Amino acid sequence: MKVFYSNVCLKHAPKHEIISGNLIDYLESPSRLIKIKEYLDSLPIFDFVSPIDNGLDPILSVHPKDYVEYLQTAYDEWVNIGGNKDAGLYCSDLSCCITKDTWESAYESAQVVISAALELKRFVEESSEKEMNPLPGIFALCRPPGHHANSNVCSGYCFLNNAAISTNILKKDNKKVVILDIDYHHGNGTQDIFYLSSNPLYVSLHGSPDYPWFTGNESEKGEGEGEGFNVNIPLSKDTDDDEYLKKLKKVIYENINPYNADYLIVSLGVDTYKDDIIGGLQITSEGYKRMGELIKSINLPTLFVMEGGYHLETIGINVGNVLLGFNT
Ligand code: OKS
Ligand code: ZN
């Protein structure tokens, strides 16, 4: 399996964040990516590939220019002026520190996902039915993550919505896309960006009640043309492997399979792990392997996009197990 990865994603490294009024070490750290890379490197089936720079256009298909310019210039303006009234203009919480390296890493994170999406598209277009066995799967190992970023809002460690950007690439040529968001948190940014659209189908399983607090209810089903194409499955924190997989299986049969998509994008967070510091359902490392197997049963060319996961001791094996489950 190809893994798109770039060291430039490691540069964004704010020192602190504020959670529940407390100043703590920034949890969305470069070590997360390093740990995952180390683990995948130890297994023979993963090939690491560097992204190609595909420029701003794919990013601008999701995010307006003024927001992108804000991310590019906010840090320098802050330093030059010594405090700027616009510092928090597009931020919805205290987790999205914009440092001198933030734009470079957020841009690179998007480029990792864009390159991975283009590679998957190219592979599918060049493959005959027969070559689709084994099922093509690609992993975009990127940070900062994306699913809380709205078109013009950064929040929850997210600046650019990587899943949305890659959706717009895979949707080209009248293709249909499903986004399956298995991160512990509701992907409010992704939901919002596509709320009025029937393509992609957005499906999220997430712990509730929890961040981002005001979204992720079952009653949010999409609007207008998008009505019926947004599916939220809130889960209580005592959800274990069996219960989680039962609910995932149900949504695959009832919503994902009947949608008849051409591509699957998985917003892959492993903060559902039982000992995760921020999230935490009761999912075990073994459970992630079963999750991967179930995702494989959807039988679509699949782009895995890295989102959350903060338990550094197991983040590698948990991500690896989803991918291994998919690849068996
Ligand atoms: C608190 C922000 C906390 C963000 C938690 C969500 C990060 C995540 N002001 N999302 O998937 O993992
Ligand atoms: Zn998360």
Coordinates of C-alpha atoms and ligand atoms in Angstrom, one line a residue:
M1 CA 0.0 0.0 0.0
K2 CA 1.3 3.5 -0.9
V3 CA 1.6 6.0 1.9
F4 CA 2.0 9.6 0.9
Y5 CA 4.0 11.4 3.5
S6 CA 6.2 14.6 3.9
N7 CA 8.4 15.9 6.6
V8 CA 7.2 19.4 6.0
C9 CA 4.0 18.3 7.8
L10 CA 6.2 18.1 11.0
K11 CA 7.1 21.8 11.0
H12 CA 3.8 23.1 12.5
A13 CA 4.5 22.6 16.2
P14 CA 2.8 25.1 18.5
K15 CA 4.0 24.8 22.1
H16 CA 0.7 25.0 24.0
E17 CA -3.0 25.0 23.7
I18 CA -5.8 25.8 26.1
I19 CA -8.3 23.0 27.0
S20 CA -11.0 23.6 29.6
G21 CA -9.2 26.7 30.7
N22 CA -5.9 24.9 31.3
L23 CA -2.6 25.6 29.4
I24 CA -1.2 22.3 28.3
D25 CA 1.3 20.9 25.8
Y26 CA 0.0 21.0 22.2
L27 CA -1.6 17.6 21.7
E28 CA -1.7 17.6 17.9
S29 CA 2.1 17.2 17.8
P30 CA 4.6 16.2 15.1
S31 CA 5.3 13.0 17.2
R32 CA 2.0 11.6 16.2
L33 CA 3.1 11.4 12.6
I34 CA 6.6 10.2 13.5
K35 CA 5.1 7.4 15.6
I36 CA 2.8 6.3 12.8
K37 CA 5.5 6.4 10.2
E38 CA 7.9 4.4 12.4
Y39 CA 5.3 1.7 12.9
L40 CA 4.4 1.5 9.2
D41 CA 8.0 1.5 8.2
S42 CA 8.5 -1.7 10.2
L43 CA 6.0 -3.6 8.1
P44 CA 6.9 -4.7 4.5
I45 CA 3.6 -3.8 2.8
F46 CA 3.9 0.0 3.0
D47 CA 5.7 2.1 0.4
F48 CA 6.4 5.7 1.3
V49 CA 5.9 8.3 -1.5
S50 CA 6.5 12.0 -1.4
P51 CA 3.8 14.4 -2.6
I52 CA 3.9 16.6 -5.7
D53 CA 3.0 20.2 -5.4
N54 CA -0.3 20.7 -7.2
G55 CA -0.6 24.3 -6.2
L56 CA -3.5 26.3 -4.6
D57 CA -6.3 25.5 -7.1
P58 CA -7.5 22.3 -5.4
I59 CA -7.4 24.1 -2.0
L60 CA -9.4 27.0 -3.5
S61 CA -12.1 24.6 -4.6
V62 CA -13.1 24.4 -0.9
H63 CA -11.7 27.5 0.8
P64 CA -12.2 31.2 -0.3
K65 CA -9.2 33.2 -1.2
D66 CA -9.5 35.7 1.8
Y67 CA -9.3 32.8 4.3
V68 CA -6.3 31.3 2.5
E69 CA -4.6 34.7 2.5
Y70 CA -5.3 35.0 6.2
L71 CA -3.6 31.7 7.0
Q72 CA -0.6 32.8 4.8
T73 CA -0.2 36.2 6.3
A74 CA -1.6 36.3 9.9
Y75 CA 1.6 35.3 11.6
D76 CA 3.8 37.9 9.9
E77 CA 1.2 40.6 10.5
W78 CA 1.0 39.6 14.1
V79 CA 4.8 39.9 14.5
N80 CA 5.0 43.1 12.5
I81 CA 2.3 45.0 14.2
G82 CA 2.9 43.5 17.7
G83 CA -0.7 42.4 18.1
N84 CA -3.4 42.6 15.4
K85 CA -7.1 43.0 15.8
D86 CA -7.7 40.3 13.1
A87 CA -5.7 37.6 14.9
G88 CA -8.7 35.4 15.7
L89 CA -10.9 36.5 12.8
Y90 CA -11.4 33.1 11.3
C91 CA -10.8 30.9 14.4
S92 CA -13.6 29.2 16.4
D93 CA -11.5 27.9 19.3
L94 CA -8.1 28.0 21.0
S95 CA -6.6 24.9 19.4
C96 CA -5.6 26.5 16.1
C97 CA -2.4 28.4 16.9
I98 CA -1.0 30.1 13.8
T99 CA 2.8 30.0 14.1
K100 CA 5.4 30.9 11.5
D101 CA 5.3 27.3 10.1
T102 CA 1.6 26.7 10.2
W103 CA 0.7 27.7 6.6
E104 CA 3.6 25.7 5.2
S105 CA 2.5 22.5 7.0
A106 CA -1.2 23.0 6.4
Y107 CA -0.4 23.6 2.7
E108 CA 1.8 20.5 2.6
S109 CA -0.8 18.4 4.5
A110 CA -3.3 19.3 1.7
Q111 CA -0.6 18.5 -0.9
V112 CA -0.1 15.0 0.6
V113 CA -3.9 14.3 0.3
I114 CA -4.2 15.9 -3.2
S115 CA -1.3 13.7 -4.4
A116 CA -2.8 10.6 -2.9
A117 CA -6.2 11.4 -4.4
L118 CA -4.7 12.0 -7.9
E119 CA -2.7 8.7 -7.6
L120 CA -5.8 6.7 -6.6
K121 CA -7.8 8.3 -9.5
R122 CA -5.1 7.6 -12.0
F123 CA -4.8 4.0 -10.8
V124 CA -8.5 3.4 -11.0
E125 CA -8.8 5.0 -14.5
E126 CA -5.9 2.9 -15.8
S127 CA -7.1 -0.4 -14.2
S128 CA -9.3 -3.0 -15.7
E129 CA -11.9 -4.7 -13.5
K130 CA -9.5 -7.5 -13.0
E131 CA -6.7 -5.3 -11.7
M132 CA -9.1 -3.9 -9.1
N133 CA -8.3 -7.1 -7.2
P134 CA -6.8 -6.5 -4.7
L135 CA -8.9 -3.5 -4.0
P136 CA -6.9 -0.2 -4.3
G137 CA -6.2 1.6 -1.1
I138 CA -3.9 4.6 -0.5
F139 CA -3.0 6.3 2.8
A140 CA -2.4 10.1 3.1
L141 CA -0.4 10.3 6.3
C142 CA -0.7 14.0 6.9
R143 CA -1.1 16.7 9.6
P144 CA -2.4 19.1 10.6
P145 CA -5.8 17.3 10.2
G146 CA -8.8 18.7 8.4
H147 CA -12.3 17.5 9.3
H148 CA -13.2 20.4 11.7
A149 CA -12.1 23.1 9.2
N150 CA -15.0 24.8 7.5
S151 CA -14.5 26.7 4.3
N152 CA -13.5 29.8 6.2
V153 CA -13.0 28.7 9.8
C154 CA -10.2 26.9 11.4
S155 CA -10.9 24.9 14.6
G156 CA -10.1 21.7 16.4
Y157 CA -6.4 21.6 15.2
C158 CA -7.7 21.9 11.5
F159 CA -6.9 24.6 9.0
L160 CA -7.6 23.2 5.6
N161 CA -10.2 20.4 5.1
N162 CA -8.2 17.7 3.5
A163 CA -11.1 15.3 3.1
A164 CA -13.2 17.9 1.4
I165 CA -10.3 19.0 -0.9
S166 CA -9.7 15.4 -2.0
T167 CA -13.5 14.8 -2.4
N168 CA -13.5 17.6 -5.0
I169 CA -10.7 15.8 -6.9
L170 CA -12.4 12.4 -6.9
K171 CA -15.8 13.8 -7.7
K172 CA -14.6 15.0 -11.1
D173 CA -15.9 13.2 -14.2
N174 CA -19.3 12.7 -12.5
K175 CA -18.0 10.3 -10.0
K176 CA -19.7 9.7 -6.6
V177 CA -17.9 9.8 -3.4
V178 CA -18.6 8.6 0.2
I179 CA -16.8 10.1 3.1
L180 CA -16.8 7.8 6.1
D181 CA -15.6 9.7 9.1
I182 CA -14.5 7.3 11.9
D183 CA -12.6 9.9 14.0
Y184 CA -13.8 10.1 17.6
H185 CA -15.0 13.7 16.9
H186 CA -17.8 14.8 14.6
G187 CA -16.4 16.2 11.4
N188 CA -18.4 19.4 11.5
G189 CA -16.3 21.1 8.9
T190 CA -16.8 18.4 6.3
Q191 CA -20.5 18.1 7.1
D192 CA -21.0 21.9 6.7
I193 CA -19.0 22.1 3.4
F194 CA -21.2 19.5 1.8
Y195 CA -24.5 20.1 3.7
L196 CA -26.4 21.2 0.6
S197 CA -24.9 18.6 -1.8
S198 CA -26.0 15.1 -2.7
N199 CA -22.4 14.2 -3.5
P200 CA -20.5 13.3 -1.4
L201 CA -22.6 11.2 1.0
Y202 CA -21.1 12.1 4.4
V203 CA -21.3 9.5 7.2
S204 CA -19.9 10.1 10.7
L205 CA -19.6 7.8 13.8
H206 CA -18.5 9.9 16.7
G207 CA -18.5 10.1 20.5
S208 CA -21.3 12.3 21.9
P209 CA -21.6 14.6 23.8
D210 CA -18.2 16.0 23.1
Y211 CA -16.2 18.4 20.9
P212 CA -17.4 20.2 18.7
W213 CA -20.5 20.0 21.0
F214 CA -23.1 21.7 18.8
T215 CA -23.1 19.4 15.7
G216 CA -23.3 15.7 15.0
N217 CA -26.9 15.1 15.9
E218 CA -28.9 12.4 14.0
S219 CA -31.4 15.0 13.0
E220 CA -28.8 16.7 10.8
K221 CA -29.5 15.0 7.5
G222 CA -28.5 17.7 4.9
E223 CA -30.7 20.3 3.2
G224 CA -32.0 21.0 -0.2
E225 CA -30.3 18.7 -2.7
G226 CA -28.2 17.5 0.2
E227 CA -31.2 16.2 2.2
G228 CA -30.6 12.6 3.1
F229 CA -26.9 12.7 2.2
N230 CA -25.6 13.4 5.7
V231 CA -25.7 10.6 8.2
N232 CA -24.7 11.1 11.9
I233 CA -24.3 8.3 14.3
P234 CA -23.6 9.6 17.8
L235 CA -22.1 7.0 20.2
S236 CA -21.9 6.9 23.9
K237 CA -18.4 6.6 25.5
D238 CA -18.9 3.0 26.6
T239 CA -19.1 1.8 23.0
D240 CA -16.9 -1.2 22.6
D241 CA -15.5 -3.0 19.5
D242 CA -18.6 -5.2 19.1
E243 CA -21.1 -2.4 19.5
Y244 CA -19.1 -0.1 17.2
L245 CA -18.7 -2.7 14.4
K246 CA -22.4 -3.5 14.6
K247 CA -23.3 0.2 14.0
L248 CA -20.7 0.5 11.3
K249 CA -22.0 -2.6 9.6
K250 CA -25.6 -1.2 9.8
V251 CA -24.7 2.1 8.1
I252 CA -22.7 0.3 5.4
Y253 CA -25.7 -1.8 4.5
E254 CA -28.4 0.9 4.9
N255 CA -26.6 4.0 3.6
I256 CA -23.2 3.5 2.0
N257 CA -23.8 0.4 -0.2
P258 CA -27.1 1.7 -1.7
Y259 CA -25.5 5.0 -2.5
N260 CA -23.4 3.2 -5.2
A261 CA -20.3 5.4 -5.0
D262 CA -17.2 5.3 -7.1
Y263 CA -14.8 6.2 -4.3
L264 CA -14.5 6.0 -0.6
I265 CA -12.7 8.5 1.5
V266 CA -12.1 7.5 5.1
S267 CA -11.4 10.3 7.6
L268 CA -9.2 8.1 9.7
G269 CA -8.9 9.0 13.4
V270 CA -7.9 6.6 16.1
D271 CA -8.9 8.8 19.0
T272 CA -11.8 6.3 19.5
Y273 CA -9.1 4.1 21.3
K274 CA -10.0 3.2 24.8
D275 CA -7.0 5.1 26.4
D276 CA -7.0 8.2 24.1
I277 CA -6.3 11.4 26.0
I278 CA -8.8 13.6 24.2
G279 CA -11.4 11.2 22.8
G280 CA -11.8 7.6 23.9
L281 CA -14.6 5.1 23.2
Q282 CA -13.7 1.5 24.3
I283 CA -12.0 0.5 21.0
T284 CA -9.0 -1.9 21.3
S285 CA -6.1 -2.3 18.9
E286 CA -7.7 -5.6 17.6
G287 CA -10.9 -3.6 17.0
Y288 CA -9.1 -1.4 14.4
K289 CA -8.2 -4.5 12.4
R290 CA -11.9 -5.5 12.3
M291 CA -12.8 -2.0 11.3
G292 CA -10.4 -2.2 8.4
E293 CA -11.9 -5.5 7.3
L294 CA -15.3 -4.1 7.4
I295 CA -14.2 -1.0 5.4
K296 CA -12.8 -3.4 2.8
S297 CA -16.2 -5.0 2.5
I298 CA -17.6 -1.7 1.1
N299 CA -15.5 -2.7 -1.9
L300 CA -14.6 0.7 -3.2
P301 CA -11.2 2.3 -4.2
T302 CA -10.3 3.9 -0.9
L303 CA -8.4 7.0 0.2
F304 CA -7.5 7.0 3.9
V305 CA -6.9 10.5 5.2
M306 CA -5.3 10.9 8.7
E307 CA -7.3 12.9 11.2
G308 CA -7.0 12.6 15.0
G309 CA -5.5 10.1 17.5
Y310 CA -3.4 11.1 20.5
H311 CA -2.3 8.0 22.4
L312 CA 1.3 8.0 21.2
E313 CA 2.1 4.5 22.5
T314 CA -0.5 2.8 20.3
I315 CA -1.2 5.4 17.5
G316 CA 1.1 3.4 15.1
I317 CA -0.4 0.0 15.6
N318 CA -4.0 1.3 15.6
V319 CA -3.6 3.1 12.3
G320 CA -1.6 0.2 11.0
N321 CA -4.3 -2.3 12.0
V322 CA -7.0 -0.4 10.1
L323 CA -4.8 -0.5 6.9
L324 CA -3.8 -4.1 7.5
G325 CA -7.4 -5.1 8.0
F326 CA -8.3 -3.4 4.7
N327 CA -5.4 -5.0 2.9
T328 CA -6.0 -8.7 4.0
Ligands
OKS1 C1 -10.6 22.5 22.4 C2 -10.2 21.9 21.1 C3 -10.0 20.5 21.2 C4 -10.0 19.8 19.9 C5 -10.3 18.4 20.0 C6 -10.6 17.8 18.7 C7 -9.4 17.3 17.9 C8 -9.7 16.1 17.1 N1 -10.6 23.9 22.4 N2 -10.6 16.1 16.1 O1 -10.9 15.0 15.4 O2 -9.1 15.1 17.3
ZN2 ZN -10.7 13.6 16.7

